[in-house]
């Protein structure tokens, strides 16, 4: 970690040109920041900053902070308070909780399961409006992330979302965002037999079951 | 991204009674939150929370078999294996095993069971 530049890094948009804050709506799928993320800010392609002055970021936090800053956000680490659950980052005023994984080798060659993804998200409920799971070198796959998110929503349907409003899972070759609050709300309405007038019922992706109707941004 | 150490334990007793029993076993004081939804225990710099949980079973982690969890966050920058939090929960886990009070499972960062044998703690 030594030698890492500290405090207020101006960051350029990621190479490859993902447009920050794509338009909202059912057609706004695809990789990267999705329709469900709670930021109302618009940065129009201007790179944000990353401020590490309050606390040094971990490896996973740094990777997520850089990605958010590249999308235009003003990102900073949050200092720990003894005994209190605090978010890892603040990005344009929104609390972000980062969950990471050990590497595939450290995991004994077993990549994370969908249930593991769900547990990470369940654990994030007390901390941030946006929960970001970073697969890193764990071997986490897109399909596992999707199934894990569906399991999380099923659980949240019964037990609540806590502070989480949106979920993002980033792996080696994917980056998916979901509107967790909207998905759980829709699922609850579906369970109660209420169909929102403007939102047609969606089918579950193959392999998923249960009442959850995740709005996948793929 | 603080890493967590979680001691899962099972009992048919209500949370308050479990907190009492853990307090007797560990000689630590479990203090209730105003809404009785969780209890907090302090041991030096370590702070752990006792509550019920809704985590899912995952491979060799049969978490749903355990009704309650005692969780402690390891401060950022601290090795989880060398942390006071892991030592504290290992101590309680060893006491639980010795007394046979509750079935228990110590889990590192919700990813793997604690590898250290109970007798070595």
mmCIF file of C-alpha atoms in Angstrom:
data_model
loop_
_atom_site.group_PDB
_atom_site.id
_atom_site.type_symbol
_atom_site.label_atom_id
_atom_site.label_comp_id
_atom_site.label_asym_id
_atom_site.label_seq_id
_atom_site.Cartn_x
_atom_site.Cartn_y
_atom_site.Cartn_z
ATOM 1 C CA UNK A 1 0.000 0.000 0.000
ATOM 2 C CA UNK A 2 2.963 2.317 0.511
ATOM 3 C CA UNK A 3 3.565 4.682 -2.321
ATOM 4 C CA UNK A 4 -0.078 5.031 -3.163
ATOM 5 C CA UNK A 5 -0.921 8.657 -3.839
ATOM 6 C CA UNK A 6 -3.041 10.079 -1.065
ATOM 7 C CA UNK A 7 -5.932 12.464 -0.836
ATOM 8 C CA UNK A 8 -8.027 13.952 -3.599
ATOM 9 C CA UNK A 9 -6.978 12.153 -6.705
ATOM 10 C CA UNK A 10 -8.449 13.643 -9.834
ATOM 11 C CA UNK A 11 -9.448 10.638 -11.908
ATOM 12 C CA UNK A 12 -10.116 10.255 -15.574
ATOM 13 C CA UNK A 13 -13.134 8.373 -16.919
ATOM 14 C CA UNK A 14 -12.418 4.710 -17.435
ATOM 15 C CA UNK A 15 -10.882 3.802 -20.750
ATOM 16 C CA UNK A 16 -13.525 2.364 -22.975
ATOM 17 C CA UNK A 17 -15.820 5.275 -22.406
ATOM 18 C CA UNK A 18 -18.678 4.082 -20.226
ATOM 19 C CA UNK A 19 -21.045 6.984 -20.024
ATOM 20 C CA UNK A 20 -21.571 8.023 -16.444
ATOM 21 C CA UNK A 21 -25.152 7.914 -15.202
ATOM 22 C CA UNK A 22 -26.965 6.320 -18.131
ATOM 23 C CA UNK A 23 -30.583 7.324 -18.597
ATOM 24 C CA UNK A 24 -33.063 5.704 -16.275
ATOM 25 C CA UNK A 25 -35.809 3.380 -17.424
ATOM 26 C CA UNK A 26 -36.290 -0.185 -18.538
ATOM 27 C CA UNK A 27 -33.945 0.219 -21.512
ATOM 28 C CA UNK A 28 -31.072 1.418 -19.382
ATOM 29 C CA UNK A 29 -29.570 -2.029 -18.915
ATOM 30 C CA UNK A 30 -26.031 -3.030 -19.675
ATOM 31 C CA UNK A 31 -22.845 -2.961 -17.746
ATOM 32 C CA UNK A 32 -21.764 -0.374 -15.249
ATOM 33 C CA UNK A 33 -23.810 2.014 -13.179
ATOM 34 C CA UNK A 34 -27.410 1.008 -13.684
ATOM 35 C CA UNK A 35 -30.810 2.581 -13.377
ATOM 36 C CA UNK A 36 -31.246 1.702 -9.758
ATOM 37 C CA UNK A 37 -28.347 3.592 -8.289
ATOM 38 C CA UNK A 38 -29.605 6.367 -6.065
ATOM 39 C CA UNK A 39 -27.477 9.292 -7.199
ATOM 40 C CA UNK A 40 -29.322 12.265 -8.555
ATOM 41 C CA UNK A 41 -26.101 14.036 -9.494
ATOM 42 C CA UNK A 42 -25.084 14.331 -13.129
ATOM 43 C CA UNK A 43 -21.450 14.760 -14.080
ATOM 44 C CA UNK A 44 -21.594 14.797 -17.876
ATOM 45 C CA UNK A 45 -18.371 12.893 -18.360
ATOM 46 C CA UNK A 46 -16.332 15.013 -15.965
ATOM 47 C CA UNK A 47 -14.063 12.896 -13.805
ATOM 48 C CA UNK A 48 -14.597 13.049 -10.061
ATOM 49 C CA UNK A 49 -12.169 12.931 -7.174
ATOM 50 C CA UNK A 50 -11.132 10.498 -4.495
ATOM 51 C CA UNK A 51 -10.225 11.789 -1.051
ATOM 52 C CA UNK A 52 -8.482 9.342 1.254
ATOM 53 C CA UNK A 53 -7.646 11.847 3.973
ATOM 54 C CA UNK A 54 -10.039 10.555 6.651
ATOM 55 C CA UNK A 55 -8.917 6.963 6.407
ATOM 56 C CA UNK A 56 -6.723 4.879 4.178
ATOM 57 C CA UNK A 57 -8.791 2.723 1.853
ATOM 58 C CA UNK A 58 -8.428 -1.030 1.646
ATOM 59 C CA UNK A 59 -7.605 -2.659 -1.679
ATOM 60 C CA UNK A 60 -11.255 -3.393 -2.473
ATOM 61 C CA UNK A 61 -12.409 0.024 -1.327
ATOM 62 C CA UNK A 62 -9.781 1.697 -3.451
ATOM 63 C CA UNK A 63 -10.869 -0.195 -6.564
ATOM 64 C CA UNK A 64 -14.520 0.746 -6.006
ATOM 65 C CA UNK A 65 -13.675 4.357 -5.127
ATOM 66 C CA UNK A 66 -11.664 4.735 -8.311
ATOM 67 C CA UNK A 67 -14.492 3.333 -10.401
ATOM 68 C CA UNK A 68 -17.028 5.688 -8.808
ATOM 69 C CA UNK A 69 -14.710 8.673 -9.207
ATOM 70 C CA UNK A 70 -14.137 7.765 -12.838
ATOM 71 C CA UNK A 71 -17.923 7.976 -13.243
ATOM 72 C CA UNK A 72 -17.790 11.522 -11.947
ATOM 73 C CA UNK A 73 -18.527 11.206 -8.240
ATOM 74 C CA UNK A 74 -16.782 13.050 -5.439
ATOM 75 C CA UNK A 75 -15.667 10.085 -3.344
ATOM 76 C CA UNK A 76 -14.118 10.000 0.111
ATOM 77 C CA UNK A 77 -13.357 7.381 2.703
ATOM 78 C CA UNK A 78 -15.253 7.461 6.010
ATOM 79 C CA UNK A 79 -13.465 7.289 9.353
ATOM 80 C CA UNK A 80 -14.324 4.412 11.669
ATOM 81 C CA UNK A 81 -16.209 5.100 14.879
ATOM 82 C CA UNK A 82 -15.580 2.630 17.619
ATOM 83 C CA UNK A 83 -18.491 0.257 17.928
ATOM 84 C CA UNK A 84 -20.612 1.872 15.232
ATOM 85 C CA UNK A 85 -21.289 0.420 11.808
ATOM 86 C CA UNK A 86 -20.156 3.023 9.302
ATOM 87 C CA UNK A 87 -20.164 2.964 5.507
ATOM 88 C CA UNK A 88 -16.844 2.609 3.745
ATOM 89 C CA UNK A 89 -17.222 5.482 1.324
ATOM 90 C CA UNK A 90 -19.305 8.545 0.665
ATOM 91 C CA UNK A 91 -19.866 9.286 -3.013
ATOM 92 C CA UNK A 92 -21.620 12.580 -3.766
ATOM 93 C CA UNK A 93 -23.280 12.326 -0.365
ATOM 94 C CA UNK A 94 -24.433 8.719 -0.712
ATOM 95 C CA UNK A 95 -23.153 6.054 1.684
ATOM 96 C CA UNK A 96 -21.459 3.156 -0.087
ATOM 97 C CA UNK A 97 -20.611 -0.165 1.539
ATOM 98 C CA UNK A 98 -17.978 -2.348 -0.115
ATOM 99 C CA UNK A 99 -17.824 -6.092 0.348
ATOM 100 C CA UNK A 100 -14.905 -8.085 -0.968
ATOM 101 C CA UNK A 101 -13.812 -11.691 -1.280
ATOM 102 C CA UNK A 102 -10.670 -13.600 -0.637
ATOM 103 C CA UNK A 103 -8.848 -14.781 -3.735
ATOM 104 C CA UNK A 104 -9.724 -18.100 -5.350
ATOM 105 C CA UNK A 105 -6.469 -19.577 -4.005
ATOM 106 C CA UNK A 106 -7.248 -18.363 -0.469
ATOM 107 C CA UNK A 107 -10.692 -19.900 -0.857
ATOM 108 C CA UNK A 108 -9.166 -23.275 -1.586
ATOM 109 C CA UNK A 109 -10.129 -23.119 -5.247
ATOM 110 C CA UNK A 110 -13.845 -22.734 -4.483
ATOM 111 C CA UNK A 111 -15.413 -19.661 -6.062
ATOM 112 C CA UNK A 112 -18.132 -17.848 -4.135
ATOM 113 C CA UNK A 113 -21.641 -19.285 -4.291
ATOM 114 C CA UNK A 114 -24.883 -17.411 -4.837
ATOM 115 C CA UNK A 115 -25.665 -17.830 -1.146
ATOM 116 C CA UNK A 116 -22.356 -16.234 -0.301
ATOM 117 C CA UNK A 117 -23.222 -13.224 -2.462
ATOM 118 C CA UNK A 118 -26.598 -13.007 -0.726
ATOM 119 C CA UNK A 119 -24.933 -13.166 2.690
ATOM 120 C CA UNK A 120 -22.518 -10.372 1.784
ATOM 121 C CA UNK A 121 -25.464 -8.227 0.739
ATOM 122 C CA UNK A 122 -27.455 -9.132 3.849
ATOM 123 C CA UNK A 123 -24.448 -8.116 5.919
ATOM 124 C CA UNK A 124 -24.282 -4.761 4.122
ATOM 125 C CA UNK A 125 -27.797 -3.770 5.118
ATOM 126 C CA UNK A 126 -26.748 -1.801 8.167
ATOM 127 C CA UNK A 127 -24.165 0.315 6.459
ATOM 128 C CA UNK A 128 -24.788 1.884 3.073
ATOM 129 C CA UNK A 129 -27.447 2.932 0.596
ATOM 130 C CA UNK A 130 -25.367 1.344 -2.140
ATOM 131 C CA UNK A 131 -23.857 -2.092 -1.517
ATOM 132 C CA UNK A 132 -21.007 -2.957 -3.856
ATOM 133 C CA UNK A 133 -19.711 -6.534 -3.913
ATOM 134 C CA UNK A 134 -16.323 -6.803 -5.563
ATOM 135 C CA UNK A 135 -15.457 -10.257 -6.807
ATOM 136 C CA UNK A 136 -11.782 -9.458 -7.318
ATOM 137 C CA UNK A 137 -9.757 -12.636 -7.827
ATOM 138 C CA UNK A 138 -12.335 -14.892 -6.131
ATOM 139 C CA UNK A 139 -13.697 -16.442 -9.323
ATOM 140 C CA UNK A 140 -17.147 -14.902 -8.829
ATOM 141 C CA UNK A 141 -19.202 -15.255 -12.014
ATOM 142 C CA UNK A 142 -21.977 -13.173 -13.499
ATOM 143 C CA UNK A 143 -24.522 -15.995 -13.123
ATOM 144 C CA UNK A 144 -23.612 -16.437 -9.461
ATOM 145 C CA UNK A 145 -23.947 -12.712 -8.863
ATOM 146 C CA UNK A 146 -27.391 -12.686 -10.470
ATOM 147 C CA UNK A 147 -28.583 -15.683 -8.492
ATOM 148 C CA UNK A 148 -27.137 -14.235 -5.297
ATOM 149 C CA UNK A 149 -28.953 -10.967 -5.848
ATOM 150 C CA UNK A 150 -32.238 -12.827 -6.344
ATOM 151 C CA UNK A 151 -31.683 -14.719 -3.082
ATOM 152 C CA UNK A 152 -30.895 -11.465 -1.317
ATOM 153 C CA UNK A 153 -34.144 -9.932 -2.580
ATOM 154 C CA UNK A 154 -36.149 -12.931 -1.417
ATOM 155 C CA UNK A 155 -34.657 -12.579 2.049
ATOM 156 C CA UNK A 156 -35.092 -8.818 2.064
ATOM 157 C CA UNK A 157 -38.713 -9.267 1.101
ATOM 158 C CA UNK A 158 -39.284 -10.911 4.476
ATOM 159 C CA UNK A 159 -36.689 -9.232 6.650
ATOM 160 C CA UNK A 160 -36.229 -5.811 5.071
ATOM 161 C CA UNK A 161 -33.527 -4.054 3.088
ATOM 162 C CA UNK A 162 -32.097 -2.041 5.952
ATOM 163 C CA UNK A 163 -30.299 0.952 4.498
ATOM 164 C CA UNK A 164 -29.587 -0.649 1.142
ATOM 165 C CA UNK A 165 -31.355 0.912 -1.820
ATOM 166 C CA UNK A 166 -29.173 -0.328 -4.658
ATOM 167 C CA UNK A 167 -26.759 -3.158 -5.318
ATOM 168 C CA UNK A 168 -23.808 -3.391 -7.654
ATOM 169 C CA UNK A 169 -21.678 -6.479 -8.212
ATOM 170 C CA UNK A 170 -18.382 -6.145 -10.021
ATOM 171 C CA UNK A 171 -16.443 -9.172 -11.261
ATOM 172 C CA UNK A 172 -13.544 -9.765 -13.580
ATOM 173 C CA UNK A 173 -15.671 -9.471 -16.705
ATOM 174 C CA UNK A 174 -18.963 -7.994 -15.561
ATOM 175 C CA UNK A 175 -20.402 -5.051 -13.687
ATOM 176 C CA UNK A 176 -24.114 -5.196 -12.848
ATOM 177 C CA UNK A 177 -26.359 -2.802 -10.971
ATOM 178 C CA UNK A 178 -29.816 -3.387 -9.561
ATOM 179 C CA UNK A 179 -32.487 -1.194 -8.032
ATOM 180 C CA UNK A 180 -32.928 -3.276 -4.907
ATOM 181 C CA UNK A 181 -35.516 -1.021 -3.265
ATOM 182 C CA UNK A 182 -37.651 -0.995 -6.411
ATOM 183 C CA UNK A 183 -37.213 -4.730 -6.994
ATOM 184 C CA UNK A 184 -38.259 -5.624 -3.472
ATOM 185 C CA UNK A 185 -41.162 -3.212 -3.615
ATOM 186 C CA UNK A 186 -42.341 -4.745 -6.905
ATOM 187 C CA UNK A 187 -41.959 -8.243 -5.522
ATOM 188 C CA UNK A 188 -43.954 -7.312 -2.467
ATOM 189 C CA UNK A 189 -46.705 -5.892 -4.661
ATOM 190 C CA UNK A 190 -46.599 -9.000 -6.845
ATOM 191 C CA UNK A 191 -46.919 -11.188 -3.776
ATOM 192 C CA UNK A 192 -49.916 -9.146 -2.690
ATOM 193 C CA UNK A 193 -51.433 -9.422 -6.158
ATOM 194 C CA UNK A 194 -50.965 -5.754 -6.997
ATOM 195 C CA UNK A 195 -49.563 -5.090 -10.440
ATOM 196 C CA UNK A 196 -48.162 -1.580 -10.909
ATOM 197 C CA UNK A 197 -49.919 -0.003 -13.870
ATOM 198 C CA UNK A 198 -46.728 1.153 -15.567
ATOM 199 C CA UNK A 199 -44.571 -1.855 -14.784
ATOM 200 C CA UNK A 200 -45.316 -5.089 -16.602
ATOM 201 C CA UNK A 201 -44.585 -8.262 -14.690
ATOM 202 C CA UNK A 202 -41.229 -9.689 -15.669
ATOM 203 C CA UNK A 203 -40.146 -13.258 -15.914
ATOM 204 C CA UNK A 204 -37.415 -14.636 -13.732
ATOM 205 C CA UNK A 205 -34.148 -15.424 -15.475
ATOM 206 C CA UNK A 206 -33.641 -19.121 -16.213
ATOM 207 C CA UNK A 207 -32.570 -21.065 -13.167
ATOM 208 C CA UNK A 208 -34.067 -18.673 -10.661
ATOM 209 C CA UNK A 209 -37.211 -19.407 -8.759
ATOM 210 C CA UNK A 210 -39.395 -17.801 -6.179
ATOM 211 C CA UNK A 211 -41.445 -14.662 -6.009
ATOM 212 C CA UNK A 212 -38.643 -12.190 -6.628
ATOM 213 C CA UNK A 213 -38.735 -10.358 -9.931
ATOM 214 C CA UNK A 214 -35.290 -8.821 -10.171
ATOM 215 C CA UNK A 215 -34.894 -5.966 -12.570
ATOM 216 C CA UNK A 216 -31.679 -7.066 -14.165
ATOM 217 C CA UNK A 217 -29.757 -4.403 -15.957
ATOM 218 C CA UNK A 218 -28.256 -6.775 -18.465
ATOM 219 C CA UNK B 1 -14.775 -2.655 4.504
ATOM 220 C CA UNK B 2 -14.201 -3.998 7.991
ATOM 221 C CA UNK B 3 -14.007 -7.766 8.089
ATOM 222 C CA UNK B 4 -16.180 -9.559 10.579
ATOM 223 C CA UNK B 5 -15.851 -12.492 12.915
ATOM 224 C CA UNK B 6 -19.162 -14.166 13.660
ATOM 225 C CA UNK B 7 -19.905 -16.701 16.360
ATOM 226 C CA UNK B 8 -23.148 -18.413 15.387
ATOM 227 C CA UNK B 9 -24.966 -20.157 18.214
ATOM 228 C CA UNK B 10 -28.247 -21.911 18.630
ATOM 229 C CA UNK B 11 -30.704 -21.945 21.474
ATOM 230 C CA UNK B 12 -34.445 -22.185 21.918
ATOM 231 C CA UNK B 13 -34.171 -19.573 24.643
ATOM 232 C CA UNK B 14 -35.071 -15.924 23.972
ATOM 233 C CA UNK B 15 -32.277 -13.496 23.157
ATOM 234 C CA UNK B 16 -32.194 -11.985 26.643
ATOM 235 C CA UNK B 17 -31.703 -15.365 28.281
ATOM 236 C CA UNK B 18 -28.954 -16.279 25.825
ATOM 237 C CA UNK B 19 -27.210 -12.997 26.610
ATOM 238 C CA UNK B 20 -27.397 -13.837 30.315
ATOM 239 C CA UNK B 21 -25.929 -17.278 29.768
ATOM 240 C CA UNK B 22 -23.135 -15.933 27.571
ATOM 241 C CA UNK B 23 -22.382 -13.329 30.203
ATOM 242 C CA UNK B 24 -22.051 -16.022 32.864
ATOM 243 C CA UNK B 25 -19.811 -18.119 30.639
ATOM 244 C CA UNK B 26 -17.530 -15.298 29.539
ATOM 245 C CA UNK B 27 -17.609 -13.138 32.657
ATOM 246 C CA UNK B 28 -18.521 -10.269 30.379
ATOM 247 C CA UNK B 29 -21.526 -7.991 30.618
ATOM 248 C CA UNK B 30 -24.042 -8.069 27.788
ATOM 249 C CA UNK B 31 -26.023 -4.837 27.651
ATOM 250 C CA UNK B 32 -29.387 -4.687 25.930
ATOM 251 C CA UNK B 33 -30.278 -2.112 23.314
ATOM 252 C CA UNK B 34 -33.300 0.022 24.210
ATOM 253 C CA UNK B 35 -35.518 -1.981 21.863
ATOM 254 C CA UNK B 36 -34.095 -5.316 23.113
ATOM 255 C CA UNK B 37 -33.280 -6.216 19.496
ATOM 256 C CA UNK B 38 -29.623 -6.819 20.254
ATOM 257 C CA UNK B 39 -27.112 -6.959 23.073
ATOM 258 C CA UNK B 40 -23.647 -5.458 23.087
ATOM 259 C CA UNK B 41 -20.615 -6.766 24.937
ATOM 260 C CA UNK B 42 -17.247 -5.065 25.368
ATOM 261 C CA UNK B 43 -13.920 -6.678 26.121
ATOM 262 C CA UNK B 44 -11.159 -4.089 26.060
ATOM 263 C CA UNK B 45 -11.277 -2.569 22.579
ATOM 264 C CA UNK B 46 -13.465 -5.363 21.252
ATOM 265 C CA UNK B 47 -17.150 -4.642 20.745
ATOM 266 C CA UNK B 48 -19.475 -7.458 19.722
ATOM 267 C CA UNK B 49 -23.180 -7.541 19.039
ATOM 268 C CA UNK B 50 -25.531 -10.399 19.845
ATOM 269 C CA UNK B 51 -28.667 -10.641 17.741
ATOM 270 C CA UNK B 52 -30.705 -13.018 15.644
ATOM 271 C CA UNK B 53 -29.786 -13.344 11.982
ATOM 272 C CA UNK B 54 -31.119 -14.284 8.581
ATOM 273 C CA UNK B 55 -27.983 -15.420 6.758
ATOM 274 C CA UNK B 56 -28.215 -18.307 4.333
ATOM 275 C CA UNK B 57 -26.447 -21.659 4.436
ATOM 276 C CA UNK B 58 -23.360 -21.676 2.250
ATOM 277 C CA UNK B 59 -21.386 -24.834 1.481
ATOM 278 C CA UNK B 60 -19.785 -25.822 4.781
ATOM 279 C CA UNK B 61 -21.470 -23.012 6.680
ATOM 280 C CA UNK B 62 -24.892 -24.298 7.881
ATOM 281 C CA UNK B 63 -25.768 -20.887 9.258
ATOM 282 C CA UNK B 64 -29.531 -21.408 9.315
ATOM 283 C CA UNK B 65 -29.059 -24.079 11.974
ATOM 284 C CA UNK B 66 -28.070 -21.330 14.361
ATOM 285 C CA UNK B 67 -30.628 -18.825 15.598
ATOM 286 C CA UNK B 68 -28.285 -16.166 16.948
ATOM 287 C CA UNK B 69 -24.974 -14.576 16.056
ATOM 288 C CA UNK B 70 -22.388 -12.721 18.099
ATOM 289 C CA UNK B 71 -20.545 -10.464 15.630
ATOM 290 C CA UNK B 72 -17.447 -8.326 15.927
ATOM 291 C CA UNK B 73 -15.914 -6.120 13.244
ATOM 292 C CA UNK B 74 -12.143 -6.232 12.902
ATOM 293 C CA UNK B 75 -10.722 -2.725 12.462
ATOM 294 C CA UNK B 76 -9.514 -1.910 8.985
ATOM 295 C CA UNK B 77 -5.815 -2.523 8.566
ATOM 296 C CA UNK B 78 -5.725 -5.264 11.200
ATOM 297 C CA UNK B 79 -5.063 -8.871 10.254
ATOM 298 C CA UNK B 80 -8.136 -10.853 11.116
ATOM 299 C CA UNK B 81 -6.052 -13.797 12.367
ATOM 300 C CA UNK B 82 -4.149 -11.553 14.779
ATOM 301 C CA UNK B 83 -7.157 -9.552 15.881
ATOM 302 C CA UNK B 84 -8.466 -9.176 19.416
ATOM 303 C CA UNK B 85 -11.929 -9.773 17.996
ATOM 304 C CA UNK B 86 -11.044 -13.282 16.815
ATOM 305 C CA UNK B 87 -9.303 -14.065 20.129
ATOM 306 C CA UNK B 88 -12.335 -12.902 22.093
ATOM 307 C CA UNK B 89 -14.836 -14.922 20.091
ATOM 308 C CA UNK B 90 -12.568 -17.972 20.098
ATOM 309 C CA UNK B 91 -12.476 -17.730 23.878
ATOM 310 C CA UNK B 92 -16.255 -17.611 24.113
ATOM 311 C CA UNK B 93 -16.553 -20.432 21.589
ATOM 312 C CA UNK B 94 -14.185 -22.569 23.642
ATOM 313 C CA UNK B 95 -16.255 -21.886 26.759
ATOM 314 C CA UNK B 96 -19.413 -22.837 24.888
ATOM 315 C CA UNK B 97 -17.865 -26.097 23.744
ATOM 316 C CA UNK B 98 -16.599 -26.909 27.208
ATOM 317 C CA UNK B 99 -19.908 -26.188 28.886
ATOM 318 C CA UNK B 100 -22.044 -27.670 26.151
ATOM 319 C CA UNK B 101 -24.375 -24.715 26.597
ATOM 320 C CA UNK B 102 -25.125 -24.095 22.938
ATOM 321 C CA UNK B 103 -24.092 -25.514 19.586
ATOM 322 C CA UNK B 104 -21.804 -22.945 17.977
ATOM 323 C CA UNK B 105 -19.892 -22.191 14.796
ATOM 324 C CA UNK B 106 -17.180 -19.552 14.458
ATOM 325 C CA UNK B 107 -17.011 -18.016 10.980
ATOM 326 C CA UNK B 108 -14.449 -15.683 9.431
ATOM 327 C CA UNK B 109 -15.865 -12.873 7.290
ATOM 328 C CA UNK B 110 -18.888 -14.982 6.349
ATOM 329 C CA UNK B 111 -16.593 -16.973 4.051
ATOM 330 C CA UNK B 112 -15.088 -19.836 6.008
ATOM 331 C CA UNK B 113 -15.274 -21.588 9.357
ATOM 332 C CA UNK B 114 -12.511 -20.767 11.810
ATOM 333 C CA UNK B 115 -9.746 -23.281 11.174
ATOM 334 C CA UNK B 116 -8.214 -23.363 14.642
ATOM 335 C CA UNK B 117 -9.292 -26.411 16.675
ATOM 336 C CA UNK B 118 -11.222 -25.565 19.799
ATOM 337 C CA UNK B 119 -8.776 -27.378 22.057
ATOM 338 C CA UNK B 120 -5.936 -25.174 20.830
ATOM 339 C CA UNK B 121 -7.652 -21.958 21.838
#
